[in-house]
Coordinates of N, CA and C and ligand atoms in Angstrom, one line a residue:
M15 N 64.8 110.4 60.7 CA 64.0 110.6 61.9 C 62.8 109.6 61.9
S16 N 62.7 108.9 63.0 CA 61.6 107.9 63.1 C 60.3 108.5 63.6
D17 N 60.5 109.3 64.7 CA 59.3 110.1 65.3 C 58.2 109.2 65.7
Q18 N 58.5 108.0 66.3 CA 57.4 107.2 66.8 C 57.4 107.3 68.3
D19 N 56.2 107.1 68.9 CA 56.0 107.1 70.3 C 55.7 105.7 70.8
W20 N 56.4 105.2 71.8 CA 56.3 103.8 72.3 C 56.0 103.9 73.8
L21 N 55.2 102.9 74.2 CA 54.9 102.8 75.6 C 55.3 101.4 76.1
V22 N 56.0 101.4 77.3 CA 56.3 100.2 78.0 C 55.5 100.0 79.2
T23 N 54.6 99.0 79.3 CA 53.7 98.8 80.3 C 54.3 98.4 81.6
N24 N 53.6 98.3 82.7 CA 54.1 97.8 84.0 C 54.5 96.3 83.8
E25 N 54.0 95.6 82.8 CA 54.4 94.2 82.6 C 55.5 94.2 81.6
S26 N 56.1 95.3 81.2 CA 57.2 95.4 80.3 C 56.8 95.0 78.9
E27 N 55.6 95.2 78.5 CA 55.2 95.0 77.1 C 55.4 96.3 76.4
C28 N 56.1 96.3 75.2 CA 56.4 97.5 74.5 C 55.5 97.6 73.3
R29 N 54.8 98.7 73.2 CA 53.8 98.8 72.1 C 53.8 100.3 71.6
L30 N 53.3 100.5 70.4 CA 53.2 101.8 69.8 C 52.2 102.6 70.7
F31 N 52.5 103.8 71.0 CA 51.6 104.6 71.8 C 50.8 105.5 70.9
T32 N 49.6 106.0 71.4 CA 48.8 106.8 70.6 C 49.6 108.0 70.0
A33 N 49.4 108.2 68.7 CA 50.2 109.2 68.0 C 49.9 110.6 68.6
S34 N 50.9 111.4 68.6 CA 50.7 112.8 69.1 C 49.8 113.6 68.2
D35 N 48.9 114.3 68.8 CA 48.0 115.2 68.0 C 48.7 116.6 68.0
T36 N 49.2 117.0 66.8 CA 49.9 118.2 66.7 C 49.1 119.4 66.1
S37 N 47.8 119.2 66.0 CA 47.0 120.1 65.2 C 46.8 121.5 65.9
D38 N 46.9 121.5 67.2 CA 46.6 122.8 67.9 C 47.8 123.3 68.6
W39 N 49.0 123.1 68.1 CA 50.2 123.5 68.8 C 50.4 125.0 68.6
G40 N 49.9 125.6 67.6 CA 50.0 127.1 67.4 C 51.4 127.5 67.0
Q41 N 51.6 128.8 66.9 CA 52.9 129.3 66.4 C 53.9 129.7 67.5
N42 N 53.4 129.9 68.7 CA 54.2 130.5 69.7 C 55.3 129.5 70.1
P43 N 56.5 130.0 70.5 CA 57.5 129.1 70.9 C 57.0 128.4 72.2
Y44 N 57.3 127.1 72.3 CA 57.0 126.3 73.5 C 58.2 126.1 74.3
R45 N 58.4 127.0 75.3 CA 59.6 127.0 76.1 C 59.5 126.1 77.3
L46 N 60.7 125.9 77.9 CA 60.8 125.0 79.0 C 59.9 125.4 80.2
H47 N 59.8 126.6 80.5 CA 59.0 127.0 81.6 C 57.5 126.7 81.3
R48 N 57.1 126.8 80.1 CA 55.7 126.5 79.8 C 55.4 125.0 79.9
F49 N 56.4 124.2 79.4 CA 56.4 122.8 79.6 C 56.2 122.4 81.0
L50 N 57.1 123.0 81.9 CA 57.0 122.7 83.3 C 55.7 123.0 84.0
T51 N 55.1 124.1 83.5 CA 53.8 124.5 84.0 C 52.8 123.5 83.6
D52 N 52.8 123.1 82.3 CA 51.8 122.1 81.9 C 52.0 120.8 82.6
L53 N 53.3 120.5 82.8 CA 53.6 119.2 83.5 C 53.0 119.2 84.9
E54 N 53.2 120.3 85.6 CA 52.7 120.4 87.0 C 51.1 120.3 87.0
D55 N 50.5 121.0 86.0 CA 49.0 120.9 85.9 C 48.6 119.5 85.7
I56 N 49.2 118.8 84.8 CA 48.8 117.4 84.5 C 49.0 116.5 85.7
I57 N 50.1 116.7 86.4 CA 50.3 115.8 87.6 C 49.3 116.1 88.7
W58 N 48.9 117.3 88.9 CA 47.9 117.7 89.9 C 46.5 117.1 89.5
Q59 N 46.2 117.2 88.2 CA 44.9 116.9 87.7 C 44.7 115.4 87.4
E60 N 45.8 114.7 87.1 CA 45.6 113.3 86.6 C 46.5 112.5 87.5
K61 N 45.9 111.5 88.2 CA 46.6 110.7 89.1 C 47.1 109.3 88.5
D62 N 46.5 109.0 87.3 CA 46.9 107.8 86.7 C 48.1 107.9 85.8
D63 N 49.1 107.1 86.1 CA 50.4 107.3 85.3 C 50.3 107.1 83.8
Y64 N 49.4 106.1 83.4 CA 49.3 105.9 82.0 C 48.7 107.1 81.3
L65 N 47.7 107.7 81.9 CA 47.0 108.9 81.4 C 47.9 110.1 81.4
R66 N 48.8 110.1 82.5 CA 49.8 111.2 82.5 C 50.7 111.1 81.3
L67 N 51.2 109.9 81.1 CA 52.2 109.7 80.0 C 51.5 110.1 78.7
Q68 N 50.3 109.7 78.5 CA 49.5 110.0 77.3 C 49.5 111.5 77.0
Q69 N 49.4 112.3 78.1 CA 49.3 113.7 78.0 C 50.6 114.4 77.9
I70 N 51.6 113.8 78.6 CA 52.9 114.5 78.7 C 53.8 114.2 77.4
C71 N 53.6 113.0 76.9 CA 54.4 112.6 75.7 C 54.4 113.6 74.5
P72 N 53.2 114.0 74.1 CA 53.1 115.0 73.0 C 53.7 116.3 73.4
L73 N 53.7 116.7 74.7 CA 54.3 118.0 75.1 C 55.8 117.9 75.0
V74 N 56.4 116.7 75.3 CA 57.8 116.5 75.1 C 58.2 116.7 73.7
R75 N 57.4 116.1 72.8 CA 57.7 116.3 71.4 C 57.6 117.7 70.9
R76 N 56.6 118.4 71.5 CA 56.4 119.8 71.1 C 57.6 120.7 71.6
L77 N 58.0 120.4 72.9 CA 59.1 121.1 73.5 C 60.4 121.0 72.6
L78 N 60.7 119.7 72.2 CA 61.9 119.5 71.5 C 61.9 120.1 70.1
N79 N 60.7 120.1 69.5 CA 60.5 120.7 68.2 C 60.7 122.3 68.3
S80 N 60.4 122.8 69.5 CA 60.3 124.3 69.6 C 61.5 124.9 70.2
S81 N 62.1 124.2 71.2 CA 63.2 124.7 72.0 C 64.5 124.0 71.6
E82 N 65.1 124.5 70.5 CA 66.3 123.7 70.0 C 67.5 123.8 70.9
W83 N 67.6 124.7 71.8 CA 68.7 124.8 72.7 C 68.9 123.5 73.5
I84 N 67.8 122.8 73.8 CA 67.8 121.6 74.6 C 68.6 120.5 73.8
L85 N 68.5 120.5 72.5 CA 69.1 119.5 71.7 C 70.6 119.5 71.7
T86 N 71.2 120.7 72.1 CA 72.7 120.8 72.2 C 73.2 121.0 73.6
N87 N 72.3 120.9 74.6 CA 72.6 121.1 76.0 C 72.8 119.8 76.7
F88 N 74.0 119.3 76.5 CA 74.4 118.0 77.2 C 75.9 118.0 77.5
L89 N 76.3 117.1 78.3 CA 77.7 116.9 78.7 C 78.3 115.7 78.0
P90 N 79.6 115.8 77.7 CA 80.2 114.6 77.2 C 80.2 113.4 78.2
P91 N 80.1 112.2 77.8 CA 80.1 111.1 78.7 C 81.3 111.0 79.5
D92 N 81.2 110.6 80.8 CA 82.3 110.4 81.7 C 83.1 109.2 81.2
P93 N 84.4 109.3 81.0 CA 85.1 108.2 80.4 C 85.1 106.9 81.3
D94 N 84.9 107.1 82.6 CA 84.9 106.0 83.5 C 83.6 105.3 83.5
T95 N 82.5 106.0 83.6 CA 81.2 105.4 83.7 C 80.5 105.2 82.3
G96 N 80.9 106.0 81.3 CA 80.3 105.9 79.9 C 79.1 106.7 79.8
W97 N 78.7 107.5 80.8 CA 77.5 108.3 80.6 C 77.6 109.6 81.3
S98 N 76.7 110.5 81.0 CA 76.7 111.8 81.7 C 75.2 112.3 81.8
V99 N 75.0 113.1 82.8 CA 73.7 113.7 83.0 C 73.8 115.2 83.1
Q100 N 73.0 115.9 82.4 CA 72.9 117.4 82.5 C 71.5 117.7 83.0
V101 N 71.5 118.2 84.3 CA 70.2 118.5 84.8 C 69.7 119.9 84.2
L102 N 68.5 119.9 83.7 CA 68.0 121.1 83.0 C 67.1 121.9 84.0
Y103 N 66.6 121.2 85.0 CA 65.7 121.9 85.9 C 65.7 121.1 87.3
D104 N 65.9 121.9 88.4 CA 66.0 121.2 89.7 C 65.4 122.1 90.7
E105 N 64.4 121.7 91.4 CA 63.8 122.5 92.5 C 63.4 121.5 93.6
S106 N 63.8 121.7 94.8 CA 63.6 120.7 95.9 C 62.1 120.5 96.1
D107 N 61.2 121.5 96.0 CA 59.8 121.3 96.2 C 59.1 120.8 95.0
F108 N 59.8 120.5 93.9 CA 59.2 120.1 92.7 C 60.0 118.9 92.2
P109 N 59.8 117.8 92.8 CA 60.7 116.7 92.7 C 60.6 115.9 91.4
L110 N 60.6 116.6 90.3 CA 60.7 115.9 89.0 C 62.1 116.0 88.4
T111 N 62.4 115.0 87.5 CA 63.7 115.0 86.9 C 63.6 115.4 85.5
V112 N 64.3 116.4 85.1 CA 64.3 116.9 83.7 C 65.8 117.0 83.3
Q113 N 66.2 116.2 82.4 CA 67.7 116.2 82.1 C 68.0 115.7 80.7
T114 N 69.2 116.0 80.2 CA 69.7 115.3 79.0 C 70.7 114.3 79.5
V115 N 70.7 113.2 78.8 CA 71.6 112.0 79.2 C 72.4 111.6 78.0
V116 N 73.7 111.4 78.1 CA 74.5 110.9 77.0 C 75.1 109.5 77.4
W117 N 75.1 108.5 76.5 CA 75.7 107.3 76.7 C 76.7 107.1 75.6
S118 N 78.0 106.7 76.0 CA 79.0 106.4 74.9 C 78.7 105.1 74.2
P119 N 79.3 105.0 72.9 CA 79.0 103.8 72.1 C 79.4 102.6 72.9
K120 N 78.6 101.5 72.6 CA 78.8 100.2 73.2 C 78.4 100.1 74.7
S121 N 78.0 101.2 75.3 CA 77.5 101.1 76.7 C 76.3 100.2 76.9
V122 N 76.3 99.5 78.0 CA 75.2 98.7 78.4 C 74.8 99.0 79.8
S123 N 73.6 99.3 80.1 CA 73.2 99.6 81.4 C 72.9 98.4 82.3
Q124 N 72.7 98.6 83.6 CA 72.2 97.6 84.4 C 70.7 97.3 84.0
I125 N 70.2 96.2 84.4 CA 68.7 95.9 84.2 C 68.0 96.6 85.4
H126 N 67.1 97.5 85.1 CA 66.5 98.3 86.2 C 65.1 98.7 85.9
N127 N 64.3 99.1 87.0 CA 63.1 99.8 86.8 C 63.4 101.3 87.3
H128 N 62.4 102.1 87.2 CA 62.6 103.5 87.6 C 61.7 103.9 88.8
A129 N 60.7 103.1 89.1 CA 59.7 103.4 90.2 C 59.2 104.8 90.1
A130 N 59.0 105.2 88.9 CA 58.4 106.5 88.5 C 58.0 106.4 87.1
W131 N 57.0 107.2 86.7 CA 56.7 107.2 85.2 C 57.9 107.9 84.6
G132 N 58.2 107.6 83.4 CA 59.4 108.2 82.7 C 59.2 108.3 81.2
I133 N 59.9 109.3 80.7 CA 59.8 109.5 79.2 C 61.3 109.8 78.7
V134 N 61.7 109.0 77.8 CA 63.0 109.1 77.2 C 62.8 109.5 75.7
A135 N 63.2 110.7 75.3 CA 63.1 111.2 73.9 C 64.5 111.1 73.3
L136 N 64.7 110.3 72.3 CA 66.0 110.1 71.8 C 66.3 111.3 70.8
I137 N 67.3 112.1 71.2 CA 67.7 113.2 70.3 C 68.7 112.8 69.2
D138 N 69.5 111.8 69.6 CA 70.5 111.3 68.6 C 70.9 109.9 68.9
G139 N 71.2 109.1 67.9 CA 71.7 107.8 68.1 C 70.7 106.7 68.0
Q140 N 71.1 105.5 68.4 CA 70.2 104.3 68.4 C 70.4 103.6 69.7
E141 N 69.3 103.2 70.3 CA 69.3 102.6 71.7 C 68.5 101.3 71.7
K142 N 69.1 100.2 71.9 CA 68.4 99.0 72.0 C 67.9 98.9 73.5
N143 N 66.6 98.6 73.6 CA 66.0 98.3 74.9 C 65.6 96.9 75.0
K144 N 66.1 96.2 76.0 CA 65.6 94.8 76.3 C 64.6 95.0 77.5
F145 N 63.5 94.3 77.5 CA 62.5 94.4 78.5 C 62.3 93.1 79.3
W146 N 62.0 93.3 80.6 CA 61.9 92.1 81.5 C 60.7 92.3 82.4
Q147 N 60.1 91.2 82.8 CA 59.1 91.3 83.8 C 59.4 90.3 85.0
R148 N 58.8 90.6 86.1 CA 59.0 89.7 87.3 C 58.3 88.4 87.0
S149 N 59.0 87.3 87.4 CA 58.4 86.0 87.3 C 58.9 85.2 88.6
P150 N 58.4 85.6 89.7 CA 58.9 85.0 91.0 C 58.7 83.6 91.2
T151 N 59.6 82.9 91.8 CA 59.4 81.5 92.3 C 59.6 81.6 93.8
P152 N 59.1 80.5 94.5 CA 59.4 80.5 96.0 C 60.9 80.7 96.3
E153 N 61.7 80.1 95.5 CA 63.1 80.1 95.8 C 63.8 81.4 95.4
Y154 N 63.2 82.0 94.3 CA 63.8 83.2 93.7 C 62.7 84.3 93.5
P155 N 62.4 85.0 94.6 CA 61.3 86.0 94.6 C 61.6 87.2 93.6
D156 N 62.8 87.4 93.3 CA 63.2 88.5 92.4 C 63.6 88.0 91.0
R157 N 63.1 86.8 90.6 CA 63.4 86.3 89.3 C 62.7 87.1 88.3
I158 N 63.4 87.4 87.1 CA 62.8 88.1 86.0 C 63.0 87.3 84.7
V159 N 62.1 87.5 83.8 CA 62.2 86.9 82.5 C 62.1 88.0 81.4
Q160 N 62.8 87.8 80.3 CA 62.7 88.8 79.2 C 61.4 88.7 78.5
T161 N 60.9 89.9 78.2 CA 59.6 89.9 77.5 C 59.7 90.4 76.0
G162 N 60.9 90.9 75.7 CA 61.1 91.4 74.3 C 62.2 92.4 74.3
E163 N 62.3 93.0 73.1 CA 63.3 94.1 72.9 C 62.8 95.0 71.8
H164 N 63.3 96.2 71.8 CA 63.0 97.2 70.8 C 64.0 98.2 70.7
T165 N 64.4 98.5 69.5 CA 65.5 99.6 69.3 C 64.8 100.9 68.9
I166 N 65.1 101.9 69.6 CA 64.6 103.2 69.3 C 65.7 104.0 68.6
A167 N 65.2 104.9 67.7 CA 66.1 105.7 66.9 C 65.9 107.2 67.1
T168 N 66.7 108.0 66.5 CA 66.6 109.5 66.7 C 65.1 109.9 66.3
G169 N 64.5 110.7 67.2 CA 63.2 111.2 67.0 C 62.1 110.3 67.7
D170 N 62.5 109.1 68.2 CA 61.5 108.3 68.9 C 61.4 108.7 70.4
I171 N 60.3 108.4 70.9 CA 60.1 108.6 72.4 C 59.6 107.3 73.0
L172 N 60.2 107.0 74.1 CA 59.9 105.8 74.9 C 59.3 106.2 76.2
C173 N 58.0 105.8 76.4 CA 57.3 106.1 77.7 C 57.3 104.9 78.6
L174 N 57.7 105.1 79.8 CA 57.9 103.9 80.7 C 56.9 104.0 81.9
M175 N 56.2 103.0 82.1 CA 55.4 102.9 83.4 C 56.3 102.6 84.5
P176 N 55.9 102.9 85.8 CA 56.9 102.8 86.9 C 57.5 101.4 87.1
E177 N 56.8 100.3 86.8 CA 57.3 99.0 87.1 C 58.0 98.4 85.8
A178 N 58.0 99.1 84.7 CA 58.7 98.6 83.5 C 60.1 98.3 83.9
I179 N 60.6 97.2 83.4 CA 62.0 96.8 83.7 C 62.8 96.8 82.4
H180 N 63.9 97.5 82.3 CA 64.6 97.5 81.0 C 66.1 97.6 81.2
Q181 N 66.8 97.4 80.1 CA 68.2 97.5 80.0 C 68.5 98.1 78.7
I182 N 69.4 99.1 78.7 CA 69.6 99.8 77.4 C 71.1 99.5 76.9
E183 N 71.2 99.5 75.6 CA 72.5 99.2 75.0 C 72.6 100.2 73.8
V184 N 73.7 100.9 73.8 CA 74.0 101.8 72.7 C 74.4 101.0 71.4
I185 N 73.6 101.2 70.3 CA 73.9 100.5 69.1 C 74.7 101.5 68.1
G186 N 75.7 100.9 67.5 CA 76.4 101.7 66.5 C 77.6 102.4 67.1
D187 N 78.2 103.3 66.3 CA 79.5 103.9 66.8 C 79.3 105.3 67.3
E188 N 78.0 105.8 67.4 CA 77.7 107.1 67.9 C 77.1 107.0 69.3
P189 N 77.4 108.1 70.1 CA 76.7 108.1 71.4 C 75.2 108.3 71.3
T190 N 74.5 107.9 72.3 CA 73.1 108.3 72.3 C 72.9 109.6 73.2
I191 N 72.1 110.4 72.7 CA 71.7 111.6 73.5 C 70.2 111.6 73.7
S192 N 69.8 111.8 74.9 CA 68.3 111.8 75.1 C 67.9 112.9 76.1
F193 N 66.6 113.3 75.9 CA 66.0 114.2 76.9 C 65.1 113.3 77.7
N194 N 65.3 113.3 79.0 CA 64.5 112.4 79.9 C 63.7 113.2 80.9
V195 N 62.5 112.8 81.2 CA 61.7 113.4 82.2 C 61.1 112.2 83.1
Y196 N 61.3 112.3 84.4 CA 60.7 111.3 85.3 C 59.9 111.9 86.4
G197 N 58.9 111.2 86.8 CA 58.0 111.6 87.9 C 58.7 111.4 89.2
V198 N 58.0 111.5 90.3 CA 58.5 111.3 91.6 C 58.9 109.9 91.9
T199 N 60.2 109.6 92.2 CA 60.6 108.3 92.4 C 60.3 107.7 93.7
D200 N 59.8 106.5 93.7 CA 59.5 105.7 95.0 C 60.8 104.9 95.2
Y201 N 61.7 105.4 96.0 CA 63.1 104.8 96.1 C 63.0 103.4 96.7
A202 N 61.9 103.1 97.5 CA 61.8 101.8 98.1 C 61.5 100.7 97.0
K203 N 61.1 101.2 95.8 CA 60.6 100.2 94.8 C 61.5 100.3 93.6
R204 N 62.6 101.0 93.7 CA 63.5 101.1 92.5 C 64.7 100.1 92.6
F205 N 64.7 99.2 91.6 CA 65.7 98.0 91.7 C 66.6 97.9 90.5
Q206 N 67.8 97.4 90.8 CA 68.6 96.8 89.8 C 68.5 95.3 89.9
F207 N 68.5 94.6 88.8 CA 68.3 93.1 88.8 C 69.5 92.4 88.3
D208 N 69.8 91.3 88.9 CA 70.9 90.4 88.5 C 70.3 89.1 88.0
I209 N 70.4 88.9 86.7 CA 69.7 87.7 86.1 C 70.5 86.4 86.3
V210 N 71.8 86.5 86.7 CA 72.6 85.3 87.0 C 72.2 84.8 88.4
E211 N 72.2 85.8 89.4 CA 71.9 85.4 90.7 C 70.4 85.4 91.0
Q212 N 69.6 85.9 90.1 CA 68.2 86.0 90.2 C 67.8 86.9 91.5
T213 N 68.5 88.0 91.6 CA 68.3 88.8 92.8 C 68.0 90.3 92.3
A214 N 67.5 91.1 93.2 CA 67.3 92.5 93.0 C 67.8 93.3 94.2
M215 N 68.3 94.5 93.9 CA 68.7 95.3 95.0 C 68.3 96.8 94.7
I216 N 67.9 97.4 95.8 CA 67.5 98.8 95.7 C 68.7 99.7 95.3
F217 N 68.5 100.6 94.5 CA 69.7 101.5 94.2 C 69.2 103.0 94.2
Ligands
FE2_16 FE1 66.1 103.4 82.5

C-alpha cells in the first residue's frame, strides 16, 4: 500500500498533496451517509475547489478505511468497453457522483478533463496517468501538450481540479478498481481531446 495523496492542478501539474491528518478520526465507524453529509457541508461552506479537495480527500481515505463494503462493491468490466461503473449514491437534487469504477488490464482511456473537481481513490491495481495542458495556437485553439505522467498504486488518492486533463492506462495484468467522487459537472466545459487532429469535443 502506497497511501499517498496527489493533486493535479488546473494546469495539469501533478504534485504531492498535503498529508491527511488522521489524529481526530475517533473510533466510530465512518459510514457513507456521514461522508455524504460532510461532503454537502463542505460544498455549501467552501466555494474554492482546491480547498474543497483538501477537505474532502482525507474524508475519502477515512471512509475507505472504515467502510470495507465499498472495497468489494463493484461490477466486472464490460468486455466491449473494458470498464464498468457501480453507482453507490444517486439523487437528482444532489448532483454529485459517487461510484466504484473498474478498468480491465491494458485499457487506455481517452484524453479528457472532468469539468468538475474529482477524487479517484485506487482500491486495487496500478494506473498510469498522463497529464496534458492546453497550449492553443491561432490555427489549433484546442492544441494540448503533455505536462508529465504519474503512476498511482493501491491506496493512493488522486485529486483532480476541474480543468486538469488526463489519460489513464491500466498497468500490469490486474484490473484497476477505484472509488471515485466528482462534483457538479459543467458539461459545456467537459472535453475529450484528439492529439493527432489537435481538436477537442464535448462529451
Ligand atoms: Fe478521468
